[in-house]
PDB file of C-alpha atoms in Angstrom:
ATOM      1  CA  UNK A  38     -25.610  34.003 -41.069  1.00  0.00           C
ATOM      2  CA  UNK A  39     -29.095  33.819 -39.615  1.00  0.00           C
ATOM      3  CA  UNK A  40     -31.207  32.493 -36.859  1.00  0.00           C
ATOM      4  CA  UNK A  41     -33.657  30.021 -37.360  1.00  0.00           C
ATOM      5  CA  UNK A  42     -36.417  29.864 -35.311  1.00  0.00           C
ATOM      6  CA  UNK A  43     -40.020  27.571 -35.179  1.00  0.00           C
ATOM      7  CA  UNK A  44     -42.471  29.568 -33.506  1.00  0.00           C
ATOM      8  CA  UNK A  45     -45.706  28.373 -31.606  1.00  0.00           C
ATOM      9  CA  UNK A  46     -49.172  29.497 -30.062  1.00  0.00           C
ATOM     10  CA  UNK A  47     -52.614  27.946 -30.078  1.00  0.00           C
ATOM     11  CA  UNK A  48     -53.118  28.391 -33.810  1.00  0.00           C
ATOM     12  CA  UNK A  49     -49.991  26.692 -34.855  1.00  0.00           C
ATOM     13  CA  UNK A  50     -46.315  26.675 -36.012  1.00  0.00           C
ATOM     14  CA  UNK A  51     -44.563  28.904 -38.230  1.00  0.00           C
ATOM     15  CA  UNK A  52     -40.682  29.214 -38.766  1.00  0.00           C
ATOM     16  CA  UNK A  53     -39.293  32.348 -38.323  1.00  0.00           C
ATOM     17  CA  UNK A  54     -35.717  34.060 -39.571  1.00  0.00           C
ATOM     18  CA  UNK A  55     -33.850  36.490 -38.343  1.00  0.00           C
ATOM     19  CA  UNK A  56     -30.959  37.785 -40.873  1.00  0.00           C
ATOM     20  CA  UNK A  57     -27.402  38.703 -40.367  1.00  0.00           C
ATOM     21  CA  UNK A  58     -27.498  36.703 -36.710  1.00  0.00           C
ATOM     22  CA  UNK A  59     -24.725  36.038 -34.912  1.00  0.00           C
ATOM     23  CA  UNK A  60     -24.086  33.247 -32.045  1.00  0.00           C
ATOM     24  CA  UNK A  61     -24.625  36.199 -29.483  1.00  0.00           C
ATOM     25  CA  UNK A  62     -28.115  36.692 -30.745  1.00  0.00           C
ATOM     26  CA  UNK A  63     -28.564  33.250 -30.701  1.00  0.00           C
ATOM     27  CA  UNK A  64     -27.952  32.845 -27.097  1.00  0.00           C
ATOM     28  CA  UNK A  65     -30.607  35.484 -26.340  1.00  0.00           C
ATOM     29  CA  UNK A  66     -32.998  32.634 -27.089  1.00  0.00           C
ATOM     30  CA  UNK A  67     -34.506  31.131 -23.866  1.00  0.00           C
ATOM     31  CA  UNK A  68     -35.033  26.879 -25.487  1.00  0.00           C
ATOM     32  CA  UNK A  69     -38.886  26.462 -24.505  1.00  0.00           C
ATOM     33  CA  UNK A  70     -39.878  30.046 -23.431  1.00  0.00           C
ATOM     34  CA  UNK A  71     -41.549  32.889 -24.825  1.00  0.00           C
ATOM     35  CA  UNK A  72     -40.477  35.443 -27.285  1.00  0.00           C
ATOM     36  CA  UNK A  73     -42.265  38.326 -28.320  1.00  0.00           C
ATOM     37  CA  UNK A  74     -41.505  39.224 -31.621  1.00  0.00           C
ATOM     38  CA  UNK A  75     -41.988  42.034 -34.508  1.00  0.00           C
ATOM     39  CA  UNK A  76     -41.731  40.935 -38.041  1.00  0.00           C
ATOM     40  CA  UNK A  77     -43.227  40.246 -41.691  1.00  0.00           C
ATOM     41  CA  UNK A  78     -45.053  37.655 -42.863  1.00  0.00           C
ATOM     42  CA  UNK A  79     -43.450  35.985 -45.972  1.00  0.00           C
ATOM     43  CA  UNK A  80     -43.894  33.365 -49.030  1.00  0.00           C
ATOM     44  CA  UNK A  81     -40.770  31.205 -49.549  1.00  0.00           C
ATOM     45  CA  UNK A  82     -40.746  28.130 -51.745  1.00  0.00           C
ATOM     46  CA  UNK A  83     -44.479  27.512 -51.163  1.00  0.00           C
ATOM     47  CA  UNK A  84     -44.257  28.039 -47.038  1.00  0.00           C
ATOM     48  CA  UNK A  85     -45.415  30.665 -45.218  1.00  0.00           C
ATOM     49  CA  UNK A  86     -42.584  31.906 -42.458  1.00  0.00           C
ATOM     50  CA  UNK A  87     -41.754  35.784 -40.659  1.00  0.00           C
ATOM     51  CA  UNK A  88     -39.153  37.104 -41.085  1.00  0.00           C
ATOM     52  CA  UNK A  89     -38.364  38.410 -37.999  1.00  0.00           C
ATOM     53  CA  UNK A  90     -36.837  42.550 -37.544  1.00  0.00           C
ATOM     54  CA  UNK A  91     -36.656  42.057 -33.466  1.00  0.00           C
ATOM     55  CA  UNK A  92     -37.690  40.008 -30.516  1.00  0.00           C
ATOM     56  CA  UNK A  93     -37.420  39.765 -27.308  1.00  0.00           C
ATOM     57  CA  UNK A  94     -37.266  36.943 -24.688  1.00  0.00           C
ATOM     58  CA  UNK A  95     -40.156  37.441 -22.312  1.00  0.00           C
ATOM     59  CA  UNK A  96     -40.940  35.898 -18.846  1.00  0.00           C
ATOM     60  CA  UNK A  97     -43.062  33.032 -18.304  1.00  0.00           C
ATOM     61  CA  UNK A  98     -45.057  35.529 -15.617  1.00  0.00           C
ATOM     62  CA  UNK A  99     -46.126  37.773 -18.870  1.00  0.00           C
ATOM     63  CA  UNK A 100     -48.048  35.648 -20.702  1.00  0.00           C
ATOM     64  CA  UNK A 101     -51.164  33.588 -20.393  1.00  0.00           C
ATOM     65  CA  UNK A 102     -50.745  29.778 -20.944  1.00  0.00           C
ATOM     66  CA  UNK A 103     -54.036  29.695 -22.702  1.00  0.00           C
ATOM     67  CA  UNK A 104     -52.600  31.343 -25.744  1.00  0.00           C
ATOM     68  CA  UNK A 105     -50.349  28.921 -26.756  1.00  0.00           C
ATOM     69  CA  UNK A 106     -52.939  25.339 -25.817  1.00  0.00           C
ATOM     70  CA  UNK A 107     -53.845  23.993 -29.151  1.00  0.00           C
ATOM     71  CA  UNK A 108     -57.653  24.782 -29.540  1.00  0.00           C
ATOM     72  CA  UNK A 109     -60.484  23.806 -32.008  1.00  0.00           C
ATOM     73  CA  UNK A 110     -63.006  26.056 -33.083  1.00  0.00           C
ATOM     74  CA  UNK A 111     -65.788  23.030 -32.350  1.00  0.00           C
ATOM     75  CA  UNK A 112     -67.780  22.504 -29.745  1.00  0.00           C
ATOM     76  CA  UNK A 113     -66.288  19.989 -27.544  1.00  0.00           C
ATOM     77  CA  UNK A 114     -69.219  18.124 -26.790  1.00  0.00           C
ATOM     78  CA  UNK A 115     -69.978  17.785 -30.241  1.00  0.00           C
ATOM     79  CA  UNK A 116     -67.084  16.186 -31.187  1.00  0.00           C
ATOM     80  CA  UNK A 117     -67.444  13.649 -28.387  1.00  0.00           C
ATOM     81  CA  UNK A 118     -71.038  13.128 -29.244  1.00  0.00           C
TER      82      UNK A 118
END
């Protein structure tokens, strides 16, 4: 079994695996909040994902909203222009 997980910040979305998961890990998994998580980066069938070796749930309190606002690397004004 494994864990199945889509990850997101500011630069994007990338699915993420944990191995040999059980339900109990599974719970650990707050739906909408923040994980911090240790892994490797991995080609699979022409998709990039991590495979994950821990995480950990962390509180909204810890982190800085601005990380995970999708962002371009433009100049706003330019692109309005």
């Amino acid at each position: 079994p494994y864990l199945s997980l889509d990850l997101r910040d500011r630069t994007g979305l990338i699915n993420a695996r944990l191995w040999n998961a059980g339900e109990q890990t599974a719970q650990l998994v707050p739906e909408g909040g923040y994980l911090r998580t240790k892994g490797k980066v991995n080609l699979h069938q022409g998709q990039v994902q991590l495979i994950l070796s821990n995480f950990e749930a962390v509180d909204a309190g810890e982190v800085s909203a601005d990380d995970f606002i999708p962002r371009t690397p433009h100049e706003v004004e330019s692109l309005l222009g």
